[in-house]
Tab-separated table of C-alpha atoms and ligand atoms in Angstrom:
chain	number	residue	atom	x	y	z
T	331	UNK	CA	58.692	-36.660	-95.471
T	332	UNK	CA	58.207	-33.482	-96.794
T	333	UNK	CA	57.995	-29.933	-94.663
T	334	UNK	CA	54.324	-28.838	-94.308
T	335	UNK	CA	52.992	-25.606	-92.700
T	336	UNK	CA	49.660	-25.103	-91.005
T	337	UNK	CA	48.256	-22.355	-89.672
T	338	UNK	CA	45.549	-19.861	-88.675
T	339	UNK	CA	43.687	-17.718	-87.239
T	340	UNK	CA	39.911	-17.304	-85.849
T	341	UNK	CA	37.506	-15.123	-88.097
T	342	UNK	CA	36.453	-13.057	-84.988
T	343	UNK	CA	37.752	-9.496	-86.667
T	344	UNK	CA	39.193	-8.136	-88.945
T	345	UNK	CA	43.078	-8.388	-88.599
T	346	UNK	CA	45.638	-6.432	-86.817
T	347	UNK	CA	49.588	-5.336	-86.900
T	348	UNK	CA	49.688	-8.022	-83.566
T	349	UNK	CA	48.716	-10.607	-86.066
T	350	UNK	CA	50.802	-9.207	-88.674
T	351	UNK	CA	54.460	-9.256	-86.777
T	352	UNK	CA	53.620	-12.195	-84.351
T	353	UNK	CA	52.481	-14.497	-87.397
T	354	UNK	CA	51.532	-13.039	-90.851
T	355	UNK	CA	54.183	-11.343	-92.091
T	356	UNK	CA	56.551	-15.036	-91.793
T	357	UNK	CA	53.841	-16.743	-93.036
T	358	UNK	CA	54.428	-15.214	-96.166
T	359	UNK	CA	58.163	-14.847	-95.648
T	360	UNK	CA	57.805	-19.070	-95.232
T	361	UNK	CA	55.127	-19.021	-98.398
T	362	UNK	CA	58.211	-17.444	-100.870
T	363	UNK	CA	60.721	-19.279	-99.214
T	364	UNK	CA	60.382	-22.297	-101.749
T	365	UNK	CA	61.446	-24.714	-98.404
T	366	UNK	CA	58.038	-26.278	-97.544
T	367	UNK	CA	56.050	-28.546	-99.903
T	368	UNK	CA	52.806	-27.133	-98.735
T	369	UNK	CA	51.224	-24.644	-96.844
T	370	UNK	CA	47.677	-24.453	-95.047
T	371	UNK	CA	46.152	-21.313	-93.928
T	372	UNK	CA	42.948	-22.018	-92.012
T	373	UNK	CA	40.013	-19.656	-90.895
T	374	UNK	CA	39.180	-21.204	-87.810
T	375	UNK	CA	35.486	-20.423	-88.224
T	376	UNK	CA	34.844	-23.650	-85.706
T	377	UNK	CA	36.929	-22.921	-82.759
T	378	UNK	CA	35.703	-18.852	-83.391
T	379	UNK	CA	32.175	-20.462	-82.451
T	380	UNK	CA	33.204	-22.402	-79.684
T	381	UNK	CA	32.803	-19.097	-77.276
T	382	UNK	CA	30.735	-17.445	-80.049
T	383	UNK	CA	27.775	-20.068	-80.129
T	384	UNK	CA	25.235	-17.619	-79.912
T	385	UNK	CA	26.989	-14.832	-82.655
T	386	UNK	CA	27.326	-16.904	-86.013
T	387	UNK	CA	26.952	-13.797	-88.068
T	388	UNK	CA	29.715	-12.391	-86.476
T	389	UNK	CA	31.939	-15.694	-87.082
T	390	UNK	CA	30.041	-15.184	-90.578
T	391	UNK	CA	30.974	-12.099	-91.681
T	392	UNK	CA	34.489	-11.996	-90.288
T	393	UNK	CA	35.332	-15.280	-92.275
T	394	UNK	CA	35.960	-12.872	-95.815
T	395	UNK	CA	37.549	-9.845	-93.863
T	396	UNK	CA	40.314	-12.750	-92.562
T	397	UNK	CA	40.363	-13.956	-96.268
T	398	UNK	CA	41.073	-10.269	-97.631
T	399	UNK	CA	43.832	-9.141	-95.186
T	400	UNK	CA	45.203	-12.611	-96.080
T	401	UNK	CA	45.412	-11.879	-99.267
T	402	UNK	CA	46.242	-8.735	-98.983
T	403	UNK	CA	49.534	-8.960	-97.036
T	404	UNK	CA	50.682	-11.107	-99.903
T	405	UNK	CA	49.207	-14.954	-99.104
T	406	UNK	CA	48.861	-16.328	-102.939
T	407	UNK	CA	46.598	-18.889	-102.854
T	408	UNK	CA	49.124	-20.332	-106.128
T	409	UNK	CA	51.214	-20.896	-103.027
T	410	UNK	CA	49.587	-21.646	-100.506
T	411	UNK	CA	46.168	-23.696	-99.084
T	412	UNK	CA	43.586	-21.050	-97.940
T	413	UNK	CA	40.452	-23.109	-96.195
T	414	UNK	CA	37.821	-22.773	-93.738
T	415	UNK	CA	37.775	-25.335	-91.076
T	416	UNK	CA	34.054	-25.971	-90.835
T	417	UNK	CA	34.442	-27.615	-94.378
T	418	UNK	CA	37.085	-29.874	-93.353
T	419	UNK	CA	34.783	-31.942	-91.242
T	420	UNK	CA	37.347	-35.023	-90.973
T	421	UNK	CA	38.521	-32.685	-88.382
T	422	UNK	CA	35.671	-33.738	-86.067
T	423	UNK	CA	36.330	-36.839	-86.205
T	424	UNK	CA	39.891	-36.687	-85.307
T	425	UNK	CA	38.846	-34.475	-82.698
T	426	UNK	CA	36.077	-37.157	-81.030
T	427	UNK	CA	39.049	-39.562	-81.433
T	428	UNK	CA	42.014	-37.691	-79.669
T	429	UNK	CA	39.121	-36.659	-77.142
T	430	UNK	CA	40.253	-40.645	-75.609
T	431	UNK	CA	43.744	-39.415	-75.005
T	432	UNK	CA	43.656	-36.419	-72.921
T	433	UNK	CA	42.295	-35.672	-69.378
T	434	UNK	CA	39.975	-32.808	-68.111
T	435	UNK	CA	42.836	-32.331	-65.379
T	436	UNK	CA	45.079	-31.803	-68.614
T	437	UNK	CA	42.748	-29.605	-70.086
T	438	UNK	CA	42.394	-27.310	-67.273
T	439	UNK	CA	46.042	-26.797	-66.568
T	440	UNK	CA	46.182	-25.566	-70.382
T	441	UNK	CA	47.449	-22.111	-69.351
T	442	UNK	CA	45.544	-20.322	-72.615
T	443	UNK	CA	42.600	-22.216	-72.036
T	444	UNK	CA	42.801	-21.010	-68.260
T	445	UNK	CA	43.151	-18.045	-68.442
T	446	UNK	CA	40.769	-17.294	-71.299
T	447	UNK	CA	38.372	-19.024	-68.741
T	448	UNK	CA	39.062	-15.970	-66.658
T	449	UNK	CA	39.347	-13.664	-68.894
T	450	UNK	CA	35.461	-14.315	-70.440
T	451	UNK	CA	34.086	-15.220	-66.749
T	452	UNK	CA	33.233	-18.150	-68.200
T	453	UNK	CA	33.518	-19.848	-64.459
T	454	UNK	CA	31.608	-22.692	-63.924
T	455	UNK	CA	29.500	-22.339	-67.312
T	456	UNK	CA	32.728	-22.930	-70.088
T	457	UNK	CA	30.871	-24.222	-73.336
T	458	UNK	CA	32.521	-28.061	-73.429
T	459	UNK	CA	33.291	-27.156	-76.880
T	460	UNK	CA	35.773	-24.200	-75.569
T	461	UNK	CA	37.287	-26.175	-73.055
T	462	UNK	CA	38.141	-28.644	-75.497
T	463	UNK	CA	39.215	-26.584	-78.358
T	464	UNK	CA	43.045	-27.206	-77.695
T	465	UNK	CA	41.977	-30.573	-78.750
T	466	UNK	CA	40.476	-29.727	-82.143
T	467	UNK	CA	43.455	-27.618	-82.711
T	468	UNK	CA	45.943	-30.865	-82.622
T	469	UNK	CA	43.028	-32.006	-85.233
T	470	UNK	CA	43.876	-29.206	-87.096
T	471	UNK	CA	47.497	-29.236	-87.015
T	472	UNK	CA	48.352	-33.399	-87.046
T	473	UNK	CA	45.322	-33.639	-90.168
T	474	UNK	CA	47.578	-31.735	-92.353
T	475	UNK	CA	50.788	-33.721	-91.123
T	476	UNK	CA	52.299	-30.352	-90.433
T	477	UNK	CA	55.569	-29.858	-89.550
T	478	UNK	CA	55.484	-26.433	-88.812
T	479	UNK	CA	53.425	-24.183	-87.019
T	480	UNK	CA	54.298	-20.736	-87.237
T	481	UNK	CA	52.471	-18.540	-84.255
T	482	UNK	CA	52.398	-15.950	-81.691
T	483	UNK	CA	53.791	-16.847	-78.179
T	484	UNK	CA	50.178	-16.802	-76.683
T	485	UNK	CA	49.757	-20.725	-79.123
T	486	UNK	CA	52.764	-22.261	-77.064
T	487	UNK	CA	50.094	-24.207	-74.499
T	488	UNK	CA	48.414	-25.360	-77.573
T	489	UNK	CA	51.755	-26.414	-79.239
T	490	UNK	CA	52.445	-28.290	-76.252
T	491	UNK	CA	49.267	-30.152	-75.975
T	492	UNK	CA	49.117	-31.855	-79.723
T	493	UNK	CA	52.733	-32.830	-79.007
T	494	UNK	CA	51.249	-34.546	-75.982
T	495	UNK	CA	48.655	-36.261	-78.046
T	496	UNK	CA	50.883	-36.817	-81.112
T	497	UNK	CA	53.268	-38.917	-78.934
T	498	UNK	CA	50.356	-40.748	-76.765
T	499	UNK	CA	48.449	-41.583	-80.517
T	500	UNK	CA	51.846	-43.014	-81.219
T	501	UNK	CA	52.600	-44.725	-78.366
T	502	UNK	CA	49.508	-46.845	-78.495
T	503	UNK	CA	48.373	-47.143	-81.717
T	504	UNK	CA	51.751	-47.280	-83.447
T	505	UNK	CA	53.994	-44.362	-85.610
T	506	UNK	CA	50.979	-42.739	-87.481
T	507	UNK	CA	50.631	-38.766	-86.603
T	508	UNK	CA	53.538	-36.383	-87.352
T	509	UNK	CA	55.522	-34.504	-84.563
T	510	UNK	CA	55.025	-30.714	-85.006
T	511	UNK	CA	57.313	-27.786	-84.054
T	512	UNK	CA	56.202	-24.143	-83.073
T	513	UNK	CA	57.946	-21.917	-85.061
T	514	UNK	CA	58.083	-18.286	-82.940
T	515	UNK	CA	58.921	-14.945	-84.103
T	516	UNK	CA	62.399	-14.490	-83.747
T	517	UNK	CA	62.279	-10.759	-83.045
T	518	UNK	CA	60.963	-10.086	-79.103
T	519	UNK	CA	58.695	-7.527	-79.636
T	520	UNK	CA	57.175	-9.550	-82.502
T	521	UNK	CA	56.357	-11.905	-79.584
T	522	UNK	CA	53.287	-10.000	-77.996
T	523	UNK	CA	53.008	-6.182	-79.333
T	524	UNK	CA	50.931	-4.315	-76.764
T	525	UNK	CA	47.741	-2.261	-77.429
T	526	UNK	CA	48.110	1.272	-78.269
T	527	UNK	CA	47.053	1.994	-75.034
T	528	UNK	CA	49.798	0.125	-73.651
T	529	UNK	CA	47.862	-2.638	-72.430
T	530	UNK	CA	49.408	-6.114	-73.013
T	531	UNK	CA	47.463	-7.251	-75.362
T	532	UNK	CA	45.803	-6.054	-77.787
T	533	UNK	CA	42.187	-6.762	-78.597
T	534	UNK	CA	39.079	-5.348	-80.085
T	535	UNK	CA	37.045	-5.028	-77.402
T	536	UNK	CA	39.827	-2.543	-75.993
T	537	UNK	CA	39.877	-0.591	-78.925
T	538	UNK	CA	43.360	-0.586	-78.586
T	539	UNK	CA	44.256	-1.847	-82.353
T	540	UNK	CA	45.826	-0.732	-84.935
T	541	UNK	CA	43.634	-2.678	-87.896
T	542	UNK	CA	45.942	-4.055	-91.383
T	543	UNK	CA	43.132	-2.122	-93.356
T	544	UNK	CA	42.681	0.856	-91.200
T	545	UNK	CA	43.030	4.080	-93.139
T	546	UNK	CA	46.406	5.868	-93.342
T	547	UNK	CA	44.869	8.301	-91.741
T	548	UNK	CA	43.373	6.182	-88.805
T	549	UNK	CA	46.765	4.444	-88.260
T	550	UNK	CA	47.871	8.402	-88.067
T	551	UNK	CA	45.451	9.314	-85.513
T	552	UNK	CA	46.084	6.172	-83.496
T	553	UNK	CA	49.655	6.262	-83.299
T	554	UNK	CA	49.684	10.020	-82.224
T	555	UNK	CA	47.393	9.562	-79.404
T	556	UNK	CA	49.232	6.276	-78.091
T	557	UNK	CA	50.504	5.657	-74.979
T	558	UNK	CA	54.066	6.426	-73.904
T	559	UNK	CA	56.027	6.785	-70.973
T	560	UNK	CA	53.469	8.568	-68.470
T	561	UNK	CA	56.458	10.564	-66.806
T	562	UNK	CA	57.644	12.084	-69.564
T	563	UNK	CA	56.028	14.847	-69.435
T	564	UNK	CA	58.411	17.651	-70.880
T	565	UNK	CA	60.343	17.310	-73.707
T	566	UNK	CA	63.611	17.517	-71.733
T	567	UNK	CA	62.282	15.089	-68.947
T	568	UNK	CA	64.034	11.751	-69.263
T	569	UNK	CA	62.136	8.792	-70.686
T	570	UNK	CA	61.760	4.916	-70.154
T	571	UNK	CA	61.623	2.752	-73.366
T	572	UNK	CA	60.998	-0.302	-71.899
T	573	UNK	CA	57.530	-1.110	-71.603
T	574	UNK	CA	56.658	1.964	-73.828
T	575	UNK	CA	54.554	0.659	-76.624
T	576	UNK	CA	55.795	3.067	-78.942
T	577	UNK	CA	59.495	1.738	-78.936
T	578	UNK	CA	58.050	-1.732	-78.509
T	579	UNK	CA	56.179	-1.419	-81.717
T	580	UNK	CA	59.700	0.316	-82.921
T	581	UNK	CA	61.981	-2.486	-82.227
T	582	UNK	CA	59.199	-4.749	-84.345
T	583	UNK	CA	58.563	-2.567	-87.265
T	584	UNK	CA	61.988	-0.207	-87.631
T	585	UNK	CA	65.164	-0.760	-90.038
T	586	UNK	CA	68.055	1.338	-89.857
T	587	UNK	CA	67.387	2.443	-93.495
T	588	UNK	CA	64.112	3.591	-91.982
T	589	UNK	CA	66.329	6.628	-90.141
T	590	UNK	CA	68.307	7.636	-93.255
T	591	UNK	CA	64.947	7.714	-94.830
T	592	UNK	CA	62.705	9.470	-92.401
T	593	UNK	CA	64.587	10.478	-89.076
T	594	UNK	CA	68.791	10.958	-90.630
T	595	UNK	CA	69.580	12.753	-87.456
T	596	UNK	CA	69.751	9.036	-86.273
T	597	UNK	CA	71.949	5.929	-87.781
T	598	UNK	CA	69.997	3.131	-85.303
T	599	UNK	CA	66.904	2.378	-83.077
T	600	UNK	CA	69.675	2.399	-80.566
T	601	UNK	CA	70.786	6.132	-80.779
T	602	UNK	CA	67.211	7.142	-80.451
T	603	UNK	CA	66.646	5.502	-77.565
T	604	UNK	CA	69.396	6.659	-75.890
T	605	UNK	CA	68.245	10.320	-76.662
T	606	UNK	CA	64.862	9.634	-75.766
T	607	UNK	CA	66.098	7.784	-72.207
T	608	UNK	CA	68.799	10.972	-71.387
T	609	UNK	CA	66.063	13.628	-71.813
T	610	UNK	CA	65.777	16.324	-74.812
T	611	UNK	CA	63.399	14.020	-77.629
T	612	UNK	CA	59.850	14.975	-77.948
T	613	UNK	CA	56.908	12.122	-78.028
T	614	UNK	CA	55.419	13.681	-81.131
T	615	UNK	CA	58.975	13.056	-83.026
T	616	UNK	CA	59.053	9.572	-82.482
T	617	UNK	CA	55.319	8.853	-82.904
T	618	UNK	CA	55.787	10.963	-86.589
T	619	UNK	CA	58.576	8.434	-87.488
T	620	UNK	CA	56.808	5.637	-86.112
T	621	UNK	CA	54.205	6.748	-88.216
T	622	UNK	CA	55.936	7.077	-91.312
T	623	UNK	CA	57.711	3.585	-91.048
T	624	UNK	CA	54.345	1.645	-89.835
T	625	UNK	CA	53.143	3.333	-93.376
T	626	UNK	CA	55.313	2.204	-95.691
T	627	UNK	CA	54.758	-1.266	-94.267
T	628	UNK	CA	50.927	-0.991	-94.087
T	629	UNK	CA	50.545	0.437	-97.634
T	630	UNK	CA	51.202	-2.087	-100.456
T	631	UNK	CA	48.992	-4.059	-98.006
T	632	UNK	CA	46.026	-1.583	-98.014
T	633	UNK	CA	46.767	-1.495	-101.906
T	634	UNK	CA	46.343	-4.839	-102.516
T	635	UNK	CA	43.349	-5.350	-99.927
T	636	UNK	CA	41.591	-2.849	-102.076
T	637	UNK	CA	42.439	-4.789	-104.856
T	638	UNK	CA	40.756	-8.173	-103.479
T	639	UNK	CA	37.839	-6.183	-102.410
T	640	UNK	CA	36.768	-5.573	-105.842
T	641	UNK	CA	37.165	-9.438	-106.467
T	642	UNK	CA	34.964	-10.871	-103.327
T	643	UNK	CA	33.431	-13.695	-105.555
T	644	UNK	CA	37.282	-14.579	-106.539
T	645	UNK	CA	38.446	-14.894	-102.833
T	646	UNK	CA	35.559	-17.196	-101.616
T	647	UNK	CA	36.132	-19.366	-104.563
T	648	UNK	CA	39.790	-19.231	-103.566
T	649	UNK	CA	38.899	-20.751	-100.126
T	650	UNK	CA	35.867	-23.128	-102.198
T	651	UNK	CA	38.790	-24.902	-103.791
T	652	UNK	CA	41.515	-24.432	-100.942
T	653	UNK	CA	38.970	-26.040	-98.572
T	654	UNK	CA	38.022	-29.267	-100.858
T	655	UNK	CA	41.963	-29.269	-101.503
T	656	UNK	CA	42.172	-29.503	-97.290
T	657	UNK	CA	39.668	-31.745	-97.019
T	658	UNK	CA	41.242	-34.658	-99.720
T	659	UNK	CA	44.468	-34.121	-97.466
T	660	UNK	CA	43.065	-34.463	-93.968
T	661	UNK	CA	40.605	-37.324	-95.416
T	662	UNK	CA	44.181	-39.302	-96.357
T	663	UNK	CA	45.269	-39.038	-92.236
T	664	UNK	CA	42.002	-39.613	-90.659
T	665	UNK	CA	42.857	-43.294	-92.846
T	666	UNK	CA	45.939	-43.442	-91.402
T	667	UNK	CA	44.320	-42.396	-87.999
T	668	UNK	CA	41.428	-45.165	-88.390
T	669	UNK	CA	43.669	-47.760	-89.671
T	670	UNK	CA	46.366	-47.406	-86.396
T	671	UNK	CA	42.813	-47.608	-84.217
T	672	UNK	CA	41.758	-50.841	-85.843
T	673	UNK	CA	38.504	-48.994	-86.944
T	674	UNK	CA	39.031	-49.355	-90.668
T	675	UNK	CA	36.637	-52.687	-90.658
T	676	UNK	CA	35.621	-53.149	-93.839
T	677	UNK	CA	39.198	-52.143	-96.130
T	678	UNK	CA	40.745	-54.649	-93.665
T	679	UNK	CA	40.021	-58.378	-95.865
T	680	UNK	CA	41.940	-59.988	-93.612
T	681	UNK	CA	40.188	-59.645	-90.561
T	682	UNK	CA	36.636	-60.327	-92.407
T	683	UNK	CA	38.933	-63.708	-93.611
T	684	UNK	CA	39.879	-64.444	-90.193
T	685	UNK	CA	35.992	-63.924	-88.803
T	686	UNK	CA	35.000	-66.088	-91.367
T	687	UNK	CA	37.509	-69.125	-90.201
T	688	UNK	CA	36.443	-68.689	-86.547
T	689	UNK	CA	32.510	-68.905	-87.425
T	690	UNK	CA	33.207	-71.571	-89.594
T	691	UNK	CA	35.229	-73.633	-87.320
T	692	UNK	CA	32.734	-72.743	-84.344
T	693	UNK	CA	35.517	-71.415	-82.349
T	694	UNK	CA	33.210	-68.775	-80.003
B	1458	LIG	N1	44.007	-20.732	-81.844
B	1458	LIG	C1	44.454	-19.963	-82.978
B	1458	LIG	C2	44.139	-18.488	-82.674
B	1458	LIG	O1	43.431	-18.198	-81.747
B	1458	LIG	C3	43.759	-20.350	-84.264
B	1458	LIG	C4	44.027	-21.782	-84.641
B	1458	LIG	C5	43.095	-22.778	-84.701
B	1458	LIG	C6	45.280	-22.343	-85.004
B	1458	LIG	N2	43.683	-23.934	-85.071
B	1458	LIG	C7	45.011	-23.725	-85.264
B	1458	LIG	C8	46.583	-21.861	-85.093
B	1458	LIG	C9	46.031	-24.607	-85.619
B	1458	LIG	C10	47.600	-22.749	-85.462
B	1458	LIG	C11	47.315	-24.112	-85.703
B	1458	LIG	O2	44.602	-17.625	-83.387
């Protein structure tokens, strides 16, 4: 059994440095790594409609912005399987299937699922197609027999769940679906970086992102007016660095070659901290070498995005043949599936055998 990584993300907007530390950048690090056999990297255009039902176009137009940053932070579709889920649709059908082995109670205790729920108002009016999207997401993972399913913390509910339904398909139709592991950032702050704002999370409709193809000078003007510590207000006041996004957003982006570089009055992350927590270091001097490290990661990317975007027939050709690629694969464990669920009539000669005998011998 070979090690197989799946993947994705939902074409909703364009892609930010969130997505880029919690999942993307090890995606790629796991692409050149020569250890897995494959690796599929889906655009879940499907679960992106399940709450956006009445906003295709958005779903739509997203799908190629998700393709470019992909490509652009250094995904090679030589490497790896770039597809779009809608054109997988054996994934349906092992949806509709799994569907059998979990409860609504289940579903509703899913801790994304709830609080999404909440966070949309969805209430009492949840499309059936959201609430069950944790579902089509063990379809997605278990069709590619995936091993490995590198994430952001906020996928550990969903993790959870296919396990569930990996070991209950197992358990009573017999050893046919393959166990997957969540594979986390190892680096805390990659976990969940905040918003620029500060807010947990961040998201578009907060307009607290900092975008993979923003504009070196948007990333500029974005990191200089983020949020920091709201006490310190002089430069010799003392400052907090925990919970201030832009250390947070240090500790996930900063090397100490980064200070030799661009900041040599420091060796560490750690020295600057300390100066910044005993009083005496300016906002604007961190956010500047913020700045300059978050640019020298975000350029070769913005480089090669340009690049792409002069090839846009070339990238949806890329996910033509990645998606028929995805859909031979997943069409070889929906089999599997139907054979373990005694649904694969007609391939099965023995049973049509066996029919015959009984007819013959008037046994009903
Ligand atoms: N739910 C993921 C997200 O919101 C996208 C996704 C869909 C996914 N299917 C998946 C991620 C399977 C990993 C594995 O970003």
């Amino acid at each position: 059994m070979g090690k197989i990584i799946l993947t994705g993300d939902r074409p909703t907007g364009r892609l930010h440095v969130g997505h880029y530390v919690g999942s993307l950048k090890r995606r790629v690090e796991l692409q050149n790594s020569g250890e897995y056999d494959e690796v599929f990297i889906m655009i879940a255009d499907a679960q992106a409609l399940t709450d956006n039902a009445d906003n295709p176009e958005k779903v739509r137009q997203n799908i190629i912005e998700v393709a470019l940053d992909y490509l652009a932070c250094g995904l090679d579709p030589k490497k790896s399987t770039l597809f779009i889920q809608s054109q997988v649709p054996e994934l349906c059908e092992l949806s509709f299937y799994y569907m059998n082995l979990v409860t609504v109670s289940r579903l509703q205790r899913n801790p994304t699922v709830k609080s999404e729920i909440q966070m949309r108002n969805f209430e009492a009016s949840i499309p059936v197609g959201f609430f069950t999207y944790p579902i089509s997401q063990a379809a997605d993972i278990t069709a590619f027999k995936a091993t490995t399913v590198p994430v952001g913390e906020d996928q550990m509910p969903m993790l959870e769940q296919t396990r569930e339904i990996v070991h209950k398909f197992n358990t009573v139709y017999g050893e046919t679906l393959t166990m997957p592991e969540i594979l986390l950032p190892d680096n805390k702050a990659c976990l969940r970086l905040p918003g620029t704002d500060g807010k947990a999370k961040m998201s578009k409709s907060l307009g607290n992102c900092i975008y993979l193809s923003d504009s070196e000078a948007d990333v500029k003007k974005k990191i200089m007016s983020m949020f920091t510590d709201p006490n310190h207000l002089r430069v010799e006041d003392p400052g907090q660095v925990e919970g201030n996004p832009v250390f947070i957003y240090l500790d996930a982006f900063c090397r100490d070659e980064h200070f030799a570089k661009y900041l040599p009055d420091y060796q560490n992350l750690d020295e600057l901290k300390a100066h910044y927590t005993r009083g005496g270091l300016g906002d604007v001097k961190v956010k500047k070498f913020l700045n300059a490290v978050l640019q020298e990661e975000l350029e070769p990317i913005r480089q090669r995005r340009k690049e792409w975007e002069k090839k846009i027939p070339e990238v949806y050709e890329i996910l033509e043949a990645g998606s028929k690629k995805a859909e031979a694969v997943a069409a070889e464990t929906l089999a599997d599936v139907k054979r373990s669920m005694k649904i694969n009539y007609f391939e099965d000669k023995e049973l049509i055998a066996e029919q015959a005998k009984r007819f013959m011998e008037g046994e009903h």
